[in-house]
PDB file of C-alpha atoms in Angstrom:
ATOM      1  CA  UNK A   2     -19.902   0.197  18.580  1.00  0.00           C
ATOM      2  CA  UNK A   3     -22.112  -1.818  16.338  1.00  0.00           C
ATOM      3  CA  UNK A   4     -24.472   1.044  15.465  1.00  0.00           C
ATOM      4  CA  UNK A   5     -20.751   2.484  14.331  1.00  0.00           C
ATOM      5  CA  UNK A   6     -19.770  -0.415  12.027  1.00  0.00           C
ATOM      6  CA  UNK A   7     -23.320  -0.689  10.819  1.00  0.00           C
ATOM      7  CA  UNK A   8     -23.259   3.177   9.423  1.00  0.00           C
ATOM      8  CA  UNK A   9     -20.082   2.545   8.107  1.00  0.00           C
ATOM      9  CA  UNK A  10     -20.890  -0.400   6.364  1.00  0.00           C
ATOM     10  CA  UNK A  11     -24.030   0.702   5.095  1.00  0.00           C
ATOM     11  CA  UNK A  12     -22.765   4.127   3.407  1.00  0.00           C
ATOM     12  CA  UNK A  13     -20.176   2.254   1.443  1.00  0.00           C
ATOM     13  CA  UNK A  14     -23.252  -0.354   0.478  1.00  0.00           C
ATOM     14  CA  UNK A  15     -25.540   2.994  -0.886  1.00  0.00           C
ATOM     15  CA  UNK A  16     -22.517   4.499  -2.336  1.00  0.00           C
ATOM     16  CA  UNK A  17     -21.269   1.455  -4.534  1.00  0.00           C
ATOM     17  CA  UNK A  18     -25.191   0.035  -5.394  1.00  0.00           C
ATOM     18  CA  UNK A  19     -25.841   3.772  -6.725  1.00  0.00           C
ATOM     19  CA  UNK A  20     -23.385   3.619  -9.552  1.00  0.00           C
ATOM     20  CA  UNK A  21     -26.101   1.246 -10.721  1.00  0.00           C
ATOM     21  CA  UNK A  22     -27.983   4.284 -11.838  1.00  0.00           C
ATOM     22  CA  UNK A  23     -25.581   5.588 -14.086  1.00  0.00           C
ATOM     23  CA  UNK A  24     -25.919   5.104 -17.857  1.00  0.00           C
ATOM     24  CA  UNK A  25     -24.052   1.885 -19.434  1.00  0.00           C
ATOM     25  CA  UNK A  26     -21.995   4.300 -21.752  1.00  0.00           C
ATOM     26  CA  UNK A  27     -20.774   6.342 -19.201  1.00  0.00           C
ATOM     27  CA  UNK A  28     -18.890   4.213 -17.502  1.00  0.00           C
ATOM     28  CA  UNK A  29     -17.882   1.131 -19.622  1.00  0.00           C
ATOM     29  CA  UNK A  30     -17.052   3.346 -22.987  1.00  0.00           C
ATOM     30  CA  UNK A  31     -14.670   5.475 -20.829  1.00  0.00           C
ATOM     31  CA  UNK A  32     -12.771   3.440 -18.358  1.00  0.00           C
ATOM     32  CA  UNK A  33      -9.290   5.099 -18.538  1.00  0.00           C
ATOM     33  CA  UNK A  34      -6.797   2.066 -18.172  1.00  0.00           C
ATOM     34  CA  UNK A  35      -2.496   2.009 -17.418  1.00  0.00           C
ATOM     35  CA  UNK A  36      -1.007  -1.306 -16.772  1.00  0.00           C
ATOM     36  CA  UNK A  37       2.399  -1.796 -16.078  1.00  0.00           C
ATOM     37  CA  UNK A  38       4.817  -4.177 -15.665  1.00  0.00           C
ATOM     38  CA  UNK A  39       8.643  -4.681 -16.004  1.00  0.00           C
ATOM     39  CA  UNK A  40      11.402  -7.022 -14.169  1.00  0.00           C
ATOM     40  CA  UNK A  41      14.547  -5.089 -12.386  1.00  0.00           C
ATOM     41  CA  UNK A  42      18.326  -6.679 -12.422  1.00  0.00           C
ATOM     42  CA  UNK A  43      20.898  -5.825  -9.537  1.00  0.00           C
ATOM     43  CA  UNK A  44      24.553  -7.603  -9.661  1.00  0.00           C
ATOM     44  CA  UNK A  45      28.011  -6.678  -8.944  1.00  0.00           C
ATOM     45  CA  UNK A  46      31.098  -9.566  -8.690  1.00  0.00           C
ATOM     46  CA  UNK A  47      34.454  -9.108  -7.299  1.00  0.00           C
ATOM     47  CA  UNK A  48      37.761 -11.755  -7.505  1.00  0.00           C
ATOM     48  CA  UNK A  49      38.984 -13.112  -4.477  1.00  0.00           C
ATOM     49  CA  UNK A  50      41.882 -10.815  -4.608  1.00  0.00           C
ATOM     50  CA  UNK A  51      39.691  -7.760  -4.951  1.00  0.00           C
ATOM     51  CA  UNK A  52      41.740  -5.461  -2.848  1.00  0.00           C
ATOM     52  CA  UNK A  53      38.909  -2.359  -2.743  1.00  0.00           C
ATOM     53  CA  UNK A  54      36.893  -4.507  -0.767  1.00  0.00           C
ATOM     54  CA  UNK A  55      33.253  -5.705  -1.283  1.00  0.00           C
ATOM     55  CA  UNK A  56      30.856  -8.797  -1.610  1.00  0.00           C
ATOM     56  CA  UNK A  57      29.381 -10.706  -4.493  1.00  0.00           C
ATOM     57  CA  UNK A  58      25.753  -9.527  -4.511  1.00  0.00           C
ATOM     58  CA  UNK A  59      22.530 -10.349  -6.789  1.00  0.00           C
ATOM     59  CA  UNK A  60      19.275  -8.782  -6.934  1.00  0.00           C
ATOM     60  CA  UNK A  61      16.256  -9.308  -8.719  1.00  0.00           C
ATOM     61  CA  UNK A  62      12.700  -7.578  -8.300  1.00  0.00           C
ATOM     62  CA  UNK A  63       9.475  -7.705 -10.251  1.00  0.00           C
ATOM     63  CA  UNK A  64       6.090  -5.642 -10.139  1.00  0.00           C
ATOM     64  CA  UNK A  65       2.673  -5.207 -11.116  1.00  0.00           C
ATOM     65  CA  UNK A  66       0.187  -2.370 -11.797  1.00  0.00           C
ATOM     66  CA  UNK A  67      -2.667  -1.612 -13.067  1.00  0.00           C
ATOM     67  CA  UNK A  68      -4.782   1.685 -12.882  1.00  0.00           C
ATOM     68  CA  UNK A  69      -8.252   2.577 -13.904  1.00  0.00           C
ATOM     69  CA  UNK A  70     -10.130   5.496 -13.407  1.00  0.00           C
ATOM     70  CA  UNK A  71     -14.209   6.898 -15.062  1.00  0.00           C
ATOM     71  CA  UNK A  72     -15.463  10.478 -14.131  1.00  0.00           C
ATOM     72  CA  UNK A  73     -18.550  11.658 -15.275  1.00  0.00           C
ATOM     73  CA  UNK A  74     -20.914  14.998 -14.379  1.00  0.00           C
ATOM     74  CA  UNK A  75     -21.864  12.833 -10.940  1.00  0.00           C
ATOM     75  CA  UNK A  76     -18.968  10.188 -10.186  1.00  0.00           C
ATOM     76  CA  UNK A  77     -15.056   9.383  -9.850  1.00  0.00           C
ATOM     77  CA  UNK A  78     -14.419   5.936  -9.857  1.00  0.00           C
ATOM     78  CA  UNK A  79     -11.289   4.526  -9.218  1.00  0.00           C
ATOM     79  CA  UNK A  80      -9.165   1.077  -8.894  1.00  0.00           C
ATOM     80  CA  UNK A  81      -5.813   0.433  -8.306  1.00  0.00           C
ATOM     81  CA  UNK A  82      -3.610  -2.709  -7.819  1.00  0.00           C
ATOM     82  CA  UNK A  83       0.039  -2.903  -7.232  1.00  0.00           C
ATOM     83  CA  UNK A  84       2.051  -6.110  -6.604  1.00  0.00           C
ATOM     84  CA  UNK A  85       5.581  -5.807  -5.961  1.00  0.00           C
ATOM     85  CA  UNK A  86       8.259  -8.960  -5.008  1.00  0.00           C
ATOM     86  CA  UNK A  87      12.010  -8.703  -5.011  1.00  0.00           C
ATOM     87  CA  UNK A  88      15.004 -10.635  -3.603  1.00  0.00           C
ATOM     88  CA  UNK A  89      18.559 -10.074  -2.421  1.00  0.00           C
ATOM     89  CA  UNK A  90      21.159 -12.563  -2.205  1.00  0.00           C
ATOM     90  CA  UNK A  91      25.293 -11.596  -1.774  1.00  0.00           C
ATOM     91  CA  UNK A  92      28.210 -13.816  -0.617  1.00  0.00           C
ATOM     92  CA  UNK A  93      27.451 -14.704   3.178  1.00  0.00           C
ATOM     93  CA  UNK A  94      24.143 -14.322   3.289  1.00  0.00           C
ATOM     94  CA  UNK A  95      20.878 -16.645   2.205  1.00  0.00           C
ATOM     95  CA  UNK A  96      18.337 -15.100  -0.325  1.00  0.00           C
ATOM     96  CA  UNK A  97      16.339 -12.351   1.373  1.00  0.00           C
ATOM     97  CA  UNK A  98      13.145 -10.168   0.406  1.00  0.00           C
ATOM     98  CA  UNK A  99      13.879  -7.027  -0.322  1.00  0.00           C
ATOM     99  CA  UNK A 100      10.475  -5.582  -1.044  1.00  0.00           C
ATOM    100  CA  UNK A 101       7.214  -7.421  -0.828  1.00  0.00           C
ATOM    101  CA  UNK A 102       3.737  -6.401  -1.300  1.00  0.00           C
ATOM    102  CA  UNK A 103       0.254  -6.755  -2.141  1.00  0.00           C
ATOM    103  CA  UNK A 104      -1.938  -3.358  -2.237  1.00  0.00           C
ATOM    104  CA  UNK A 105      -5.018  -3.064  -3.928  1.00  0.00           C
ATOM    105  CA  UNK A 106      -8.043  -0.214  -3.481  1.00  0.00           C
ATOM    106  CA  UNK A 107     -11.486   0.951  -5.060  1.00  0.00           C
ATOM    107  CA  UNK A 108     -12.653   3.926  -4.664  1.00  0.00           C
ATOM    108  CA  UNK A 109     -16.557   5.252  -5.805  1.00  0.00           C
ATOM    109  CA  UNK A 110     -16.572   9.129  -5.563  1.00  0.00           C
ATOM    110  CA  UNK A 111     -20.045  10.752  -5.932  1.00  0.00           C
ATOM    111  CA  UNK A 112     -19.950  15.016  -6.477  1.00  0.00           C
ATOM    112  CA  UNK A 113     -21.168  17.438  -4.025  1.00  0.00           C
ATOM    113  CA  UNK A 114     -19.427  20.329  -5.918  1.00  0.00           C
ATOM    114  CA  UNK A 115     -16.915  20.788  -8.398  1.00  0.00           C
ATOM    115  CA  UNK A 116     -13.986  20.230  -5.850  1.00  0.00           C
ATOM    116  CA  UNK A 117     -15.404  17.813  -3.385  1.00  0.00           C
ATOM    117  CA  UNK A 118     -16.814  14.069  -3.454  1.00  0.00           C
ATOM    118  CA  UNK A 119     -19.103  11.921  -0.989  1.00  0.00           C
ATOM    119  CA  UNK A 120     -16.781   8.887  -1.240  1.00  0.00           C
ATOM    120  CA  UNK A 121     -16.654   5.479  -0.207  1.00  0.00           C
ATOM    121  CA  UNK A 122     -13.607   2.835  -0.466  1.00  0.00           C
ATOM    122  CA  UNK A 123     -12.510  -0.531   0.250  1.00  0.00           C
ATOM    123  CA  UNK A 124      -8.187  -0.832   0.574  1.00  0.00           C
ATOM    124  CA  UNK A 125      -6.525  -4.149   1.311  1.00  0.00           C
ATOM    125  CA  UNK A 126      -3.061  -4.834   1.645  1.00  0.00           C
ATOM    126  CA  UNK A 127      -0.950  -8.127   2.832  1.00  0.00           C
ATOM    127  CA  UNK A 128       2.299  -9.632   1.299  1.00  0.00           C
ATOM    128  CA  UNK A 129       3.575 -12.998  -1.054  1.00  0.00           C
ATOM    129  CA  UNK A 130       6.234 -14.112   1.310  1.00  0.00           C
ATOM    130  CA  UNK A 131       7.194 -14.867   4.676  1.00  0.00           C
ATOM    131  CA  UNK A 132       9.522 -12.727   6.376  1.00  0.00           C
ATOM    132  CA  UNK A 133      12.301 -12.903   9.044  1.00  0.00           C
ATOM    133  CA  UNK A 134      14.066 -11.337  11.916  1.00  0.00           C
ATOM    134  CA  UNK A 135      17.044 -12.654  11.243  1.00  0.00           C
ATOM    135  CA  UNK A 136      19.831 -13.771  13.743  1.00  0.00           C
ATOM    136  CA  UNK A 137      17.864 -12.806  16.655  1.00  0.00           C
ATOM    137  CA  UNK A 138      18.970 -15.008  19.866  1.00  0.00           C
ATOM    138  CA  UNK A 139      16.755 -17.471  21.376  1.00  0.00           C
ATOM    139  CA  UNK A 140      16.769 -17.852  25.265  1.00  0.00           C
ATOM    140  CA  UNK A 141      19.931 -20.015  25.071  1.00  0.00           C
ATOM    141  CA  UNK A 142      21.948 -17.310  23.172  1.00  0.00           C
ATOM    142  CA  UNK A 143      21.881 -18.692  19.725  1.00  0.00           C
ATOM    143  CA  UNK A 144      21.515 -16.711  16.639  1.00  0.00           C
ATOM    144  CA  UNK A 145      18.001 -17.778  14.851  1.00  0.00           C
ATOM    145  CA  UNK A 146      15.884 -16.430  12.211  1.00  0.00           C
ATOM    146  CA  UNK A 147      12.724 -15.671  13.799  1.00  0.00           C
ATOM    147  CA  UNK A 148       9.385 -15.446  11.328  1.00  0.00           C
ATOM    148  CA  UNK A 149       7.924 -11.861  11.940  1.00  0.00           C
ATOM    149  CA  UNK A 150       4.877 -11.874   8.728  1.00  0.00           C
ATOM    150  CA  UNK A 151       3.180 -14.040   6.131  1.00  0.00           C
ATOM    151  CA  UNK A 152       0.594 -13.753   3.760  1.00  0.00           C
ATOM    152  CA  UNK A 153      -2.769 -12.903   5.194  1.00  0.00           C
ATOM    153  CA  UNK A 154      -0.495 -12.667   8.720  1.00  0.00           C
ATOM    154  CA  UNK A 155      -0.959  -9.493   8.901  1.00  0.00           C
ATOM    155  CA  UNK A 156      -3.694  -8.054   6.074  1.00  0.00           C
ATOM    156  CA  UNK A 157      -4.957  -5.167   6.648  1.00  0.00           C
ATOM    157  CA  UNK A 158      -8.655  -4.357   5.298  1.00  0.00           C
ATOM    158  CA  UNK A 159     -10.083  -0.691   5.573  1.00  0.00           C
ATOM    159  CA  UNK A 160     -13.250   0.306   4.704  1.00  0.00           C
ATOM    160  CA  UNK A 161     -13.926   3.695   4.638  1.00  0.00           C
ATOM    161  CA  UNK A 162     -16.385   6.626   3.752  1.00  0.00           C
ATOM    162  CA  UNK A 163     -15.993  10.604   4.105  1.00  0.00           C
ATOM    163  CA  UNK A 164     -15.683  13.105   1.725  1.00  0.00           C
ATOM    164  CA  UNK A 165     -12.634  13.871  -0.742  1.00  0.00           C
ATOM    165  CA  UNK A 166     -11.075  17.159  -1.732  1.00  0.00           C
ATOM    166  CA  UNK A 167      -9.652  17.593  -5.380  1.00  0.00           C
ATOM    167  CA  UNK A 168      -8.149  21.232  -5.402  1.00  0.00           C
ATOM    168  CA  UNK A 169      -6.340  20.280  -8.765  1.00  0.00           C
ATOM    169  CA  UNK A 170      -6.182  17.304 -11.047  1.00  0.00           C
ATOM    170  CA  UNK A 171      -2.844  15.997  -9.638  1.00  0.00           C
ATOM    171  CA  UNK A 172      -3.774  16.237  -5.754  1.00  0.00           C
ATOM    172  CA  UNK A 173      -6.416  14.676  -3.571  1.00  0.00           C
ATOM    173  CA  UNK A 174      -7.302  14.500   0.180  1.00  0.00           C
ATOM    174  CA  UNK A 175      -9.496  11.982   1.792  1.00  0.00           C
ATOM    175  CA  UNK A 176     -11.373  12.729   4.876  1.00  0.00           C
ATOM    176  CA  UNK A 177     -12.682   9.473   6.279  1.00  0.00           C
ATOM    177  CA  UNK A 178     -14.667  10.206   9.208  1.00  0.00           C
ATOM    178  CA  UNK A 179     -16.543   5.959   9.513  1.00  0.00           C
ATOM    179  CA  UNK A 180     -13.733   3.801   8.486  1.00  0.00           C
ATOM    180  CA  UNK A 181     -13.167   0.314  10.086  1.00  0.00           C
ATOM    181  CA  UNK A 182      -9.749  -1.289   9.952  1.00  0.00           C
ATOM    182  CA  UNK A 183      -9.484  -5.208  10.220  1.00  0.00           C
ATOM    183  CA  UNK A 184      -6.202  -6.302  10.843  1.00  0.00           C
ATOM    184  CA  UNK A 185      -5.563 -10.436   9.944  1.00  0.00           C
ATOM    185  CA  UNK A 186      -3.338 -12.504  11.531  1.00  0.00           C
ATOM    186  CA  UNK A 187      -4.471 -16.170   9.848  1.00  0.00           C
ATOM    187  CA  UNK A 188      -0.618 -17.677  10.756  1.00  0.00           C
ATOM    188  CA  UNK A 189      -0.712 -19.453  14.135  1.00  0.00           C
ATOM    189  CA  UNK A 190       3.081 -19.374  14.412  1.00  0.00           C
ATOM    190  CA  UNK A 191       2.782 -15.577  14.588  1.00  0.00           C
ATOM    191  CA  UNK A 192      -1.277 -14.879  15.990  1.00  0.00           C
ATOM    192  CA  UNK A 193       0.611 -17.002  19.000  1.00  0.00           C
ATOM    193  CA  UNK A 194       3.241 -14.531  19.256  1.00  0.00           C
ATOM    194  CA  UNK A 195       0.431 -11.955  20.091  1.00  0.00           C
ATOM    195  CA  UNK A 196       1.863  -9.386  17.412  1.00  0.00           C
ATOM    196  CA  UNK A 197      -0.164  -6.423  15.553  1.00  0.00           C
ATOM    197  CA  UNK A 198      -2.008  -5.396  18.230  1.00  0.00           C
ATOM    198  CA  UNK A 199      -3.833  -8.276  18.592  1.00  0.00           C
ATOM    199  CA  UNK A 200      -6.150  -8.481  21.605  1.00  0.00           C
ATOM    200  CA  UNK A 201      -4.699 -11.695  22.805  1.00  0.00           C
ATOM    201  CA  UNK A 202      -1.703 -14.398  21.851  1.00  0.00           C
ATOM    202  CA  UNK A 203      -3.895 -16.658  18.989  1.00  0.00           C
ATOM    203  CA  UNK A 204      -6.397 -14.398  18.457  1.00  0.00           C
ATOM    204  CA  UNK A 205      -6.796 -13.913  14.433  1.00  0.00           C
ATOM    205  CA  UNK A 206      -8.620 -10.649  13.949  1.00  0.00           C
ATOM    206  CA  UNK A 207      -8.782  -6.881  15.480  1.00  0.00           C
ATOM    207  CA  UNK A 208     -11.037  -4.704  14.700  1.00  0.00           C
ATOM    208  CA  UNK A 209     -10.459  -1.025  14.885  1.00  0.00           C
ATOM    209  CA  UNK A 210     -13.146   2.122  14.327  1.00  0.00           C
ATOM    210  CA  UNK A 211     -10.547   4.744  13.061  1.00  0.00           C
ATOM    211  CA  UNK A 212     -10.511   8.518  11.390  1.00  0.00           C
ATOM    212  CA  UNK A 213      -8.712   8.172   7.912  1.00  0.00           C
ATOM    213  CA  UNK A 214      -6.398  11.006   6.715  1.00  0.00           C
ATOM    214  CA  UNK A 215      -4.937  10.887   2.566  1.00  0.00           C
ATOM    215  CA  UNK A 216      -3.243  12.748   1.125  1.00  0.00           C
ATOM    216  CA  UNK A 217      -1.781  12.221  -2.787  1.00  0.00           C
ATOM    217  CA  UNK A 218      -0.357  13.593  -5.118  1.00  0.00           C
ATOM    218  CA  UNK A 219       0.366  12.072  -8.725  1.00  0.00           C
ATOM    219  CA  UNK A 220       2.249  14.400 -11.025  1.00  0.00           C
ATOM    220  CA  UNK A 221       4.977  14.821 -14.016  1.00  0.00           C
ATOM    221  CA  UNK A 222       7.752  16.731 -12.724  1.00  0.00           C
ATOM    222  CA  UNK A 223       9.711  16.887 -15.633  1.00  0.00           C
ATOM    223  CA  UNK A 224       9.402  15.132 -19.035  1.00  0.00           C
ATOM    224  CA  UNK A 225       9.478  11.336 -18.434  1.00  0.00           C
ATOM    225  CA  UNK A 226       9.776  11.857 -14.666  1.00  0.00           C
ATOM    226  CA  UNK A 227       7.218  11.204 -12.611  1.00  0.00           C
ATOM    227  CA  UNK A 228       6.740  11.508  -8.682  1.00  0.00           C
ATOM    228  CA  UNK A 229       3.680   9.555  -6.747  1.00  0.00           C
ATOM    229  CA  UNK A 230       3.558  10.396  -3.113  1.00  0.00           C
ATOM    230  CA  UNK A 231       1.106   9.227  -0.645  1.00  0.00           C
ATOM    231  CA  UNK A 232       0.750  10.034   3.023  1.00  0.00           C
ATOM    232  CA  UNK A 233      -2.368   8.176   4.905  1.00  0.00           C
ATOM    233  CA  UNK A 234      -2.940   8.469   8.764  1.00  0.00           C
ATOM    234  CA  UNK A 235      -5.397   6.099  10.841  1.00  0.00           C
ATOM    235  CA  UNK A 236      -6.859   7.138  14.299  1.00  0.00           C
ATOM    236  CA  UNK A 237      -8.258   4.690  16.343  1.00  0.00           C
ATOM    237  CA  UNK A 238     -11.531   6.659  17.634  1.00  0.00           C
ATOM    238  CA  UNK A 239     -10.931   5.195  21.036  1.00  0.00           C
ATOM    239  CA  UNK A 240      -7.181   5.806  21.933  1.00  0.00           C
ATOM    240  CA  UNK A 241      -7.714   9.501  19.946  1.00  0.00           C
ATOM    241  CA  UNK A 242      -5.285  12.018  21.470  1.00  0.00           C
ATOM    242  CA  UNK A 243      -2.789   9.288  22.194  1.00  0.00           C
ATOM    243  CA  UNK A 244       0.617   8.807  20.321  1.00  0.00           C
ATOM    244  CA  UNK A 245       0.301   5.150  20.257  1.00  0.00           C
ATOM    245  CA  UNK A 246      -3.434   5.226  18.802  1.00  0.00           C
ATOM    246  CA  UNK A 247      -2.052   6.823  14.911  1.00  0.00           C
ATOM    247  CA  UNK A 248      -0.120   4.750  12.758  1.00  0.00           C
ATOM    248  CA  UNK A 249       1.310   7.018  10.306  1.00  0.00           C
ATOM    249  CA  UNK A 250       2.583   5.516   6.405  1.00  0.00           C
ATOM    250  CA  UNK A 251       4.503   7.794   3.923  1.00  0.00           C
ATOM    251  CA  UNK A 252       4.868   6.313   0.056  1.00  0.00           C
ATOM    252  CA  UNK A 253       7.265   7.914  -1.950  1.00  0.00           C
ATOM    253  CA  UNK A 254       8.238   6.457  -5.889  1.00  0.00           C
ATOM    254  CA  UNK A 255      10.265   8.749  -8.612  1.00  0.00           C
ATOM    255  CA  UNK A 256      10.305   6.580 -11.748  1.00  0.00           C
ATOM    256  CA  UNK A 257      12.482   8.051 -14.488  1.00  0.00           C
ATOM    257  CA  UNK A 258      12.319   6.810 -17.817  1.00  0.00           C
ATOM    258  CA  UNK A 259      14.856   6.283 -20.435  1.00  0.00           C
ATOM    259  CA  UNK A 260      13.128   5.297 -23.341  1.00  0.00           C
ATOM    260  CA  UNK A 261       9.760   3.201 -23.655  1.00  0.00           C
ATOM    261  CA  UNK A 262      11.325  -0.164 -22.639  1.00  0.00           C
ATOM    262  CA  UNK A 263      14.106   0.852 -19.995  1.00  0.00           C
ATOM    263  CA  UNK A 264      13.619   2.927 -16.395  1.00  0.00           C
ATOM    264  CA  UNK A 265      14.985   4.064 -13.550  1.00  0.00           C
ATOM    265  CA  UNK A 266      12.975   4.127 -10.117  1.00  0.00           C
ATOM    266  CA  UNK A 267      13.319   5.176  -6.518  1.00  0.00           C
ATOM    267  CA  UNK A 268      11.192   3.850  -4.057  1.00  0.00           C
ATOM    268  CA  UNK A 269      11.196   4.888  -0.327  1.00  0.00           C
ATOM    269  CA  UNK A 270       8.634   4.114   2.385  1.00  0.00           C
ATOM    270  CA  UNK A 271       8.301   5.536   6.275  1.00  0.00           C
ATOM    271  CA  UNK A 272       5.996   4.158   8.346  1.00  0.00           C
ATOM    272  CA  UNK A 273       5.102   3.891  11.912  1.00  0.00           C
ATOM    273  CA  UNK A 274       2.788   1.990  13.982  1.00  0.00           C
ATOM    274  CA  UNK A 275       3.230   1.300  17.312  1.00  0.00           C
ATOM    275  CA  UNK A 276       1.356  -2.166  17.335  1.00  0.00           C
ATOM    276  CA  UNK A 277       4.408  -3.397  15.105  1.00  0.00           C
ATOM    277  CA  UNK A 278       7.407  -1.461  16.504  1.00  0.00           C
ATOM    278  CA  UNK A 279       7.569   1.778  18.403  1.00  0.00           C
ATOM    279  CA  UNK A 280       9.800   3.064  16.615  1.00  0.00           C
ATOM    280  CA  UNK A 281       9.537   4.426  12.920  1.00  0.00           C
ATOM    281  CA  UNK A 282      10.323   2.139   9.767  1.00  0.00           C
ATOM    282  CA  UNK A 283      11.902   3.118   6.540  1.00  0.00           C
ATOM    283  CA  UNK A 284      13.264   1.179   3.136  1.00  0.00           C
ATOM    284  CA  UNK A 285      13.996   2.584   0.419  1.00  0.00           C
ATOM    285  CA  UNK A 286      15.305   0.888  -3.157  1.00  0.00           C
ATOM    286  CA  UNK A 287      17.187   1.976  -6.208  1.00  0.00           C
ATOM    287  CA  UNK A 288      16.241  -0.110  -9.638  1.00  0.00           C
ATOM    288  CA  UNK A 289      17.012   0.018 -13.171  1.00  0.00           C
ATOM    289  CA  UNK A 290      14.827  -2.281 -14.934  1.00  0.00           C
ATOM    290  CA  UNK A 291      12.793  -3.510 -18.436  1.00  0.00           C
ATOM    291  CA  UNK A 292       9.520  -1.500 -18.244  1.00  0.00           C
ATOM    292  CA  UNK A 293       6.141  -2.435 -20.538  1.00  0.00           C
ATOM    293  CA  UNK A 294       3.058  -0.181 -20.319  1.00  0.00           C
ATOM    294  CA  UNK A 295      -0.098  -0.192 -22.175  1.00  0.00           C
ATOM    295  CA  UNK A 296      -2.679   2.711 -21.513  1.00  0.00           C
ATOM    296  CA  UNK A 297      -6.006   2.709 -22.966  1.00  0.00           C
TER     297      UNK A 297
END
């Protein structure tokens, strides 16, 4: 097992220290940036006498993201943050999160051919806020909210290297034969309650030799409409074969615009991994929001 981590660890080491070999020019002159950033607005109001039925609701979300990308005869580099945060609040309920999240991956690519890369990566992902299973009963009956996450409780970090398929400009696929996944659970309250897989109740880190499957796709499918889809699959190496050993994660976000300052986007997620829950997970979100972009 530690020969394993030790491979792993040491392609993604020659992979990122060779990009010191490539000329200054070719990859400081022609970084490719995007950042993005905007603040979506949800509310609706009814009088007391409001005989159609319905609840005073407010909503209120706000993101982050920035993309660059360099490509050159020999390498595809590639980083990409996104921060996302939103809240929910009607009537007869306290504020709740809506969304939360915290992603952020780099990505060195070096060329074997035209259509395929030696690649290796680093991904991390965690949250802001602390969230809640709410009115769950305690062992006397009573309704309680229960805390379920936190930042850093879990975080996932995977690093990973393989080789990457681009048949076309707008698709990729990532075959990650050495990847490691860490999974952190720094909270007490929750490392106690022996979630995420972890090996033991307090125990604040697993560590998990996996095959990583990605696929994405990143394309305009109409004028100002544009789809990002991402579908990623993680096999722990030692429970391969089994149902419970893949934990499966489907991103899906349609973001129409309006003009340059106003846009429309649906956001869906499925995801499944049977150290959180063994059954399947969705959300999905409809925004209209302020939108502010600068590429470069």
């Amino acid at each position: 097992m530690k020969v394993h981590f030790f491979l792993i660890f040491a392609g993604i080491f020659i992979a990122f220290q060779s990009m010191g070999s490539m000329k200054p020019d070719s990859v400081v002159r022609k970084w490719k940036q995007e950042f993005t950033t905007g603040i979506n607005l949800n509310q609706s109001s009814f009088s007391d006498n409001w005989k159609g039925g319905g609840t005073n609701t407010f909503a209120t979300g706000w993101y982050l993201n920035h993309s660059a990308n360099v490509q050159n005869n020999s390498w595809r580099l590639a980083s990409d943050l996104q921060m996302q945060v939103g809240f929910l609040q009607n009537r007869t309920q306290s504020l709740r999160k809506n969304v939360d999240r915290i992603f952020y991956e780099f990505k060195a690519g070096y060329r074997i051919s035209p259509k395929w890369d030696y690649y290796g990566s680093t991904n991390f992902q965690t949250q802001f806020f602390q969230g809640f299973e709410y009115n769950k009963k305690n062992s006397l009956g009573i309704p309680v909210d229960s805390i379920t996450s936190s930042i850093f409780a879990p975080a996932y970090l995977t690093t990973s290297m393989g080789f990457e398929y681009h048949p076309q400009k707008a698709f990729y696929t990532r075959f990650g034969i050495g990847s490691l996944r860490q999974t952190f659970v720094l909270d007490e309250r929750i490392s106690r309650a022996g979630l995420y897989g972890l090996q033991k109740p307090g125990d604040n880190i697993r560590n998990q030799f996996v095959f990583q499957f990605l696929a994405n796709v990143d394309k305009n499918i109409f004028e100002n409409v544009n789809l990002k889809a991402r579908y990623s699959a993680l096999m722990d190496y030692f429970r391969f074969g089994v149902s419970n050993g893949i934990v499966h994660r489907f991103d899906a976000n349609l973001t129409m615009k309006v003009n340059k300052y106003l846009s429309t986007n649906v956001q869906a997620v499925l995801f499944r991994d049977y150290d959180q829950d063994p059954n399947w997970q969705f959300s999905q979100i409809l925004s209209m929001g302020l939108l502010y972009k600068i590429t470069k």
